[in-house]
């Protein structure tokens, strides 16, 4: 099989690069192995939320000017980040992912535990608070669904109270949701979203929510609109009190929606997805990838003019470790990591862990290195890259989007 570009990984970075390339007429294949971490998505995208001292960054574009030289943003060029950020928001909009926010000013998103975290963009309809301004709601109702255990309401109530909100917990009970349970104790957000699948059911939920009056806003778990925003927009329209969504525990309806919409747009432009097909190796000769091999197509050599490594970090098995070293498992590309295992972690669990900075080594154009030499027809994007801690810096989705956009531009030159 021969393509213009093969993308290894179907997460945010892989889908972003693939969408740009396919839209420009390239023959692109995404090789995916299971579901991506988008299924854990919050409904928000971060650019830079915290500096290296752990302080909240109000203006991401200003904060990026002081990042370390190994950070992917530094390789992009800090002057280029603003342009790429605008292009990322435009791409999301093109795919049907409507967002609010901008790169000049972060806002706060509400986590499932009720804490507030800075974010760059949030899907329209998600509950957000501004960093500098006072809370615009005085009295809100946090409404949960009876039997839905993935919204930790006690934590959320405490967090919202700390943010200055007078918040009351309410519950709606509807027989239709009982069918969302796979067993008596399990009812995931995605199960509920599959129940709220037509106008009649949305109207029924809205009728229940309209029983709660006298509030400035209603906060409701993000369980509407799995395939697209139609159901969640209709629900907000039908509820008399301003309705906003809060993200429950994964799997995330908003994250699954983002993954589906990006993939749908990619395929509409002629893109090809090789589903559940693990890339297990390849051949590099003369500093270039000659072909890749996969589990489910053992007799096929997957060839392309360019290759994009978008396999993620440890969670997605884009990076692995044994007792002695950290490594990239497909082509054994160079990884910047300590060879002393004792230096991989800090004893204090909530401290920044050194291993979180580990990743594939690249040049400034995001070509990975193999034995210190640049692999000229391959690029690495997203969480597999070295030099940043997406947990402590709240920059993971920004790195994924922006590095993917930049690499797509390089390929199209």
mmCIF file with all atom_site columns, C-alpha atoms in Angstrom, residues 296-410:
data_model
loop_
_atom_site.group_PDB
_atom_site.id
_atom_site.type_symbol
_atom_site.label_atom_id
_atom_site.label_alt_id
_atom_site.label_comp_id
_atom_site.label_asym_id
_atom_site.label_entity_id
_atom_site.label_seq_id
_atom_site.pdbx_PDB_ins_code
_atom_site.Cartn_x
_atom_site.Cartn_y
_atom_site.Cartn_z
_atom_site.occupancy
_atom_site.B_iso_or_equiv
_atom_site.pdbx_formal_charge
_atom_site.auth_seq_id
_atom_site.auth_comp_id
_atom_site.auth_asym_id
_atom_site.auth_atom_id
_atom_site.pdbx_PDB_model_num
ATOM 1   C CA . UNK A 1 296 ? -3.312 -7.259 10.818 1.00 0.00 ? 296 UNK A CA 1
ATOM 2   C CA . UNK A 1 297 ? -1.636 -6.801 7.442  1.00 0.00 ? 297 UNK A CA 1
ATOM 3   C CA . UNK A 1 298 ? 1.436  -9.001 7.890  1.00 0.00 ? 298 UNK A CA 1
ATOM 4   C CA . UNK A 1 299 ? 2.043  -9.397 4.161  1.00 0.00 ? 299 UNK A CA 1
ATOM 5   C CA . UNK A 1 300 ? 1.720  -5.691 3.356  1.00 0.00 ? 300 UNK A CA 1
ATOM 6   C CA . UNK A 1 301 ? 4.441  -3.083 3.440  1.00 0.00 ? 301 UNK A CA 1
ATOM 7   C CA . UNK A 1 302 ? 2.854  0.270  4.271  1.00 0.00 ? 302 UNK A CA 1
ATOM 8   C CA . UNK A 1 303 ? 4.747  2.853  2.245  1.00 0.00 ? 303 UNK A CA 1
ATOM 9   C CA . UNK A 1 304 ? 4.453  6.634  2.032  1.00 0.00 ? 304 UNK A CA 1
ATOM 10  C CA . UNK A 1 305 ? 6.376  9.717  1.056  1.00 0.00 ? 305 UNK A CA 1
ATOM 11  C CA . UNK A 1 306 ? 6.063  10.967 4.626  1.00 0.00 ? 306 UNK A CA 1
ATOM 12  C CA . UNK A 1 307 ? 5.220  9.421  7.992  1.00 0.00 ? 307 UNK A CA 1
ATOM 13  C CA . UNK A 1 308 ? 3.824  11.080 11.115 1.00 0.00 ? 308 UNK A CA 1
ATOM 14  C CA . UNK A 1 309 ? 4.372  9.514  14.540 1.00 0.00 ? 309 UNK A CA 1
ATOM 15  C CA . UNK A 1 310 ? 1.375  10.523 16.671 1.00 0.00 ? 310 UNK A CA 1
ATOM 16  C CA . UNK A 1 311 ? 1.322  7.612  19.096 1.00 0.00 ? 311 UNK A CA 1
ATOM 17  C CA . UNK A 1 312 ? 1.091  9.544  22.355 1.00 0.00 ? 312 UNK A CA 1
ATOM 18  C CA . UNK A 1 313 ? 3.016  9.046  25.570 1.00 0.00 ? 313 UNK A CA 1
ATOM 19  C CA . UNK A 1 314 ? 3.086  6.207  28.106 1.00 0.00 ? 314 UNK A CA 1
ATOM 20  C CA . UNK A 1 315 ? -0.689 5.973  28.505 1.00 0.00 ? 315 UNK A CA 1
ATOM 21  C CA . UNK A 1 316 ? -1.132 5.309  24.780 1.00 0.00 ? 316 UNK A CA 1
ATOM 22  C CA . UNK A 1 317 ? 2.012  3.151  24.612 1.00 0.00 ? 317 UNK A CA 1
ATOM 23  C CA . UNK A 1 318 ? 3.722  5.595  22.299 1.00 0.00 ? 318 UNK A CA 1
ATOM 24  C CA . UNK A 1 319 ? 6.493  5.384  24.895 1.00 0.00 ? 319 UNK A CA 1
ATOM 25  C CA . UNK A 1 320 ? 7.354  2.334  26.946 1.00 0.00 ? 320 UNK A CA 1
ATOM 26  C CA . UNK A 1 321 ? 9.848  1.441  29.644 1.00 0.00 ? 321 UNK A CA 1
ATOM 27  C CA . UNK A 1 322 ? 11.487 -1.605 31.132 1.00 0.00 ? 322 UNK A CA 1
ATOM 28  C CA . UNK A 1 323 ? 13.685 -1.863 34.214 1.00 0.00 ? 323 UNK A CA 1
ATOM 29  C CA . UNK A 1 324 ? 16.563 -0.122 32.510 1.00 0.00 ? 324 UNK A CA 1
ATOM 30  C CA . UNK A 1 325 ? 15.406 2.410  29.942 1.00 0.00 ? 325 UNK A CA 1
ATOM 31  C CA . UNK A 1 326 ? 12.573 4.336  28.277 1.00 0.00 ? 326 UNK A CA 1
ATOM 32  C CA . UNK A 1 327 ? 12.078 3.595  24.601 1.00 0.00 ? 327 UNK A CA 1
ATOM 33  C CA . UNK A 1 328 ? 9.927  4.234  21.528 1.00 0.00 ? 328 UNK A CA 1
ATOM 34  C CA . UNK A 1 329 ? 8.531  0.788  20.627 1.00 0.00 ? 329 UNK A CA 1
ATOM 35  C CA . UNK A 1 330 ? 7.946  0.940  16.850 1.00 0.00 ? 330 UNK A CA 1
ATOM 36  C CA . UNK A 1 331 ? 11.243 2.080  15.336 1.00 0.00 ? 331 UNK A CA 1
ATOM 37  C CA . UNK A 1 332 ? 13.343 2.460  18.486 1.00 0.00 ? 332 UNK A CA 1
ATOM 38  C CA . UNK A 1 333 ? 13.770 6.163  17.828 1.00 0.00 ? 333 UNK A CA 1
ATOM 39  C CA . UNK A 1 334 ? 15.962 8.204  20.155 1.00 0.00 ? 334 UNK A CA 1
ATOM 40  C CA . UNK A 1 335 ? 14.271 9.147  23.427 1.00 0.00 ? 335 UNK A CA 1
ATOM 41  C CA . UNK A 1 336 ? 15.592 11.774 25.807 1.00 0.00 ? 336 UNK A CA 1
ATOM 42  C CA . UNK A 1 337 ? 15.349 10.134 29.226 1.00 0.00 ? 337 UNK A CA 1
ATOM 43  C CA . UNK A 1 338 ? 17.641 9.487  32.138 1.00 0.00 ? 338 UNK A CA 1
ATOM 44  C CA . UNK A 1 339 ? 19.451 6.153  32.080 1.00 0.00 ? 339 UNK A CA 1
ATOM 45  C CA . UNK A 1 340 ? 19.289 6.084  35.885 1.00 0.00 ? 340 UNK A CA 1
ATOM 46  C CA . UNK A 1 341 ? 15.917 4.625  36.854 1.00 0.00 ? 341 UNK A CA 1
ATOM 47  C CA . UNK A 1 342 ? 16.049 6.358  40.241 1.00 0.00 ? 342 UNK A CA 1
ATOM 48  C CA . UNK A 1 343 ? 15.901 9.696  38.422 1.00 0.00 ? 343 UNK A CA 1
ATOM 49  C CA . UNK A 1 344 ? 12.639 8.889  36.630 1.00 0.00 ? 344 UNK A CA 1
ATOM 50  C CA . UNK A 1 345 ? 10.446 9.872  39.567 1.00 0.00 ? 345 UNK A CA 1
ATOM 51  C CA . UNK A 1 346 ? 10.201 12.151 42.575 1.00 0.00 ? 346 UNK A CA 1
ATOM 52  C CA . UNK A 1 347 ? 9.204  10.570 45.884 1.00 0.00 ? 347 UNK A CA 1
ATOM 53  C CA . UNK A 1 348 ? 6.476  13.165 46.492 1.00 0.00 ? 348 UNK A CA 1
ATOM 54  C CA . UNK A 1 349 ? 3.665  11.945 44.261 1.00 0.00 ? 349 UNK A CA 1
ATOM 55  C CA . UNK A 1 350 ? 2.211  15.398 43.518 1.00 0.00 ? 350 UNK A CA 1
ATOM 56  C CA . UNK A 1 351 ? 5.536  16.885 42.458 1.00 0.00 ? 351 UNK A CA 1
ATOM 57  C CA . UNK A 1 352 ? 6.422  17.201 38.779 1.00 0.00 ? 352 UNK A CA 1
ATOM 58  C CA . UNK A 1 353 ? 7.634  13.755 37.795 1.00 0.00 ? 353 UNK A CA 1
ATOM 59  C CA . UNK A 1 354 ? 10.747 13.730 35.579 1.00 0.00 ? 354 UNK A CA 1
ATOM 60  C CA . UNK A 1 355 ? 9.425  10.914 33.377 1.00 0.00 ? 355 UNK A CA 1
ATOM 61  C CA . UNK A 1 356 ? 6.576  13.175 32.272 1.00 0.00 ? 356 UNK A CA 1
ATOM 62  C CA . UNK A 1 357 ? 9.128  15.255 30.338 1.00 0.00 ? 357 UNK A CA 1
ATOM 63  C CA . UNK A 1 358 ? 10.483 12.249 28.468 1.00 0.00 ? 358 UNK A CA 1
ATOM 64  C CA . UNK A 1 359 ? 9.749  11.819 24.797 1.00 0.00 ? 359 UNK A CA 1
ATOM 65  C CA . UNK A 1 360 ? 11.094 11.283 21.313 1.00 0.00 ? 360 UNK A CA 1
ATOM 66  C CA . UNK A 1 361 ? 14.020 13.533 20.439 1.00 0.00 ? 361 UNK A CA 1
ATOM 67  C CA . UNK A 1 362 ? 13.549 15.690 17.337 1.00 0.00 ? 362 UNK A CA 1
ATOM 68  C CA . UNK A 1 363 ? 15.164 18.508 15.442 1.00 0.00 ? 363 UNK A CA 1
ATOM 69  C CA . UNK A 1 364 ? 13.475 21.905 15.157 1.00 0.00 ? 364 UNK A CA 1
ATOM 70  C CA . UNK A 1 365 ? 11.298 20.680 12.285 1.00 0.00 ? 365 UNK A CA 1
ATOM 71  C CA . UNK A 1 366 ? 10.058 17.745 14.428 1.00 0.00 ? 366 UNK A CA 1
ATOM 72  C CA . UNK A 1 367 ? 11.979 15.119 12.487 1.00 0.00 ? 367 UNK A CA 1
ATOM 73  C CA . UNK A 1 368 ? 12.786 12.347 14.988 1.00 0.00 ? 368 UNK A CA 1
ATOM 74  C CA . UNK A 1 369 ? 16.318 11.128 15.554 1.00 0.00 ? 369 UNK A CA 1
ATOM 75  C CA . UNK A 1 370 ? 17.587 7.566  15.199 1.00 0.00 ? 370 UNK A CA 1
ATOM 76  C CA . UNK A 1 371 ? 21.057 6.954  16.651 1.00 0.00 ? 371 UNK A CA 1
ATOM 77  C CA . UNK A 1 372 ? 21.581 10.699 16.605 1.00 0.00 ? 372 UNK A CA 1
ATOM 78  C CA . UNK A 1 373 ? 20.703 11.091 12.916 1.00 0.00 ? 373 UNK A CA 1
ATOM 79  C CA . UNK A 1 374 ? 17.615 12.835 11.547 1.00 0.00 ? 374 UNK A CA 1
ATOM 80  C CA . UNK A 1 375 ? 14.951 10.624 9.947  1.00 0.00 ? 375 UNK A CA 1
ATOM 81  C CA . UNK A 1 376 ? 14.198 12.885 7.014  1.00 0.00 ? 376 UNK A CA 1
ATOM 82  C CA . UNK A 1 377 ? 10.744 11.670 5.933  1.00 0.00 ? 377 UNK A CA 1
ATOM 83  C CA . UNK A 1 378 ? 9.225  11.209 9.374  1.00 0.00 ? 378 UNK A CA 1
ATOM 84  C CA . UNK A 1 379 ? 7.769  13.670 11.873 1.00 0.00 ? 379 UNK A CA 1
ATOM 85  C CA . UNK A 1 380 ? 6.736  13.337 15.516 1.00 0.00 ? 380 UNK A CA 1
ATOM 86  C CA . UNK A 1 381 ? 3.803  15.301 16.939 1.00 0.00 ? 381 UNK A CA 1
ATOM 87  C CA . UNK A 1 382 ? 1.796  15.594 20.135 1.00 0.00 ? 382 UNK A CA 1
ATOM 88  C CA . UNK A 1 383 ? 2.356  13.806 23.420 1.00 0.00 ? 383 UNK A CA 1
ATOM 89  C CA . UNK A 1 384 ? 5.151  11.587 22.130 1.00 0.00 ? 384 UNK A CA 1
ATOM 90  C CA . UNK A 1 385 ? 7.409  14.659 22.022 1.00 0.00 ? 385 UNK A CA 1
ATOM 91  C CA . UNK A 1 386 ? 9.968  15.453 24.689 1.00 0.00 ? 386 UNK A CA 1
ATOM 92  C CA . UNK A 1 387 ? 10.304 18.613 26.740 1.00 0.00 ? 387 UNK A CA 1
ATOM 93  C CA . UNK A 1 388 ? 6.974  19.313 28.412 1.00 0.00 ? 388 UNK A CA 1
ATOM 94  C CA . UNK A 1 389 ? 4.770  18.099 31.263 1.00 0.00 ? 389 UNK A CA 1
ATOM 95  C CA . UNK A 1 390 ? 1.164  18.230 30.118 1.00 0.00 ? 390 UNK A CA 1
ATOM 96  C CA . UNK A 1 391 ? -0.139 17.490 33.627 1.00 0.00 ? 391 UNK A CA 1
ATOM 97  C CA . UNK A 1 392 ? 1.733  20.259 35.419 1.00 0.00 ? 392 UNK A CA 1
ATOM 98  C CA . UNK A 1 393 ? 1.731  22.814 32.596 1.00 0.00 ? 393 UNK A CA 1
ATOM 99  C CA . UNK A 1 394 ? -1.764 22.162 31.168 1.00 0.00 ? 394 UNK A CA 1
ATOM 100 C CA . UNK A 1 395 ? -0.472 22.308 27.612 1.00 0.00 ? 395 UNK A CA 1
ATOM 101 C CA . UNK A 1 396 ? -1.186 18.830 26.234 1.00 0.00 ? 396 UNK A CA 1
ATOM 102 C CA . UNK A 1 397 ? -3.953 19.525 23.738 1.00 0.00 ? 397 UNK A CA 1
ATOM 103 C CA . UNK A 1 398 ? -2.244 22.711 22.616 1.00 0.00 ? 398 UNK A CA 1
ATOM 104 C CA . UNK A 1 399 ? 0.974  20.843 21.884 1.00 0.00 ? 399 UNK A CA 1
ATOM 105 C CA . UNK A 1 400 ? -1.004 18.198 19.996 1.00 0.00 ? 400 UNK A CA 1
ATOM 106 C CA . UNK A 1 401 ? -2.904 20.678 17.843 1.00 0.00 ? 401 UNK A CA 1
ATOM 107 C CA . UNK A 1 402 ? -0.107 23.120 17.110 1.00 0.00 ? 402 UNK A CA 1
ATOM 108 C CA . UNK A 1 403 ? 2.703  20.660 16.390 1.00 0.00 ? 403 UNK A CA 1
ATOM 109 C CA . UNK A 1 404 ? 0.388  18.703 14.096 1.00 0.00 ? 404 UNK A CA 1
ATOM 110 C CA . UNK A 1 405 ? -0.561 21.835 12.176 1.00 0.00 ? 405 UNK A CA 1
ATOM 111 C CA . UNK A 1 406 ? 3.081  22.855 11.813 1.00 0.00 ? 406 UNK A CA 1
ATOM 112 C CA . UNK A 1 407 ? 4.136  19.418 10.577 1.00 0.00 ? 407 UNK A CA 1
ATOM 113 C CA . UNK A 1 408 ? 1.284  19.358 8.057  1.00 0.00 ? 408 UNK A CA 1
ATOM 114 C CA . UNK A 1 409 ? 2.548  22.700 6.725  1.00 0.00 ? 409 UNK A CA 1
ATOM 115 C CA . UNK A 1 410 ? 6.076  21.308 6.426  1.00 0.00 ? 410 UNK A CA 1
#
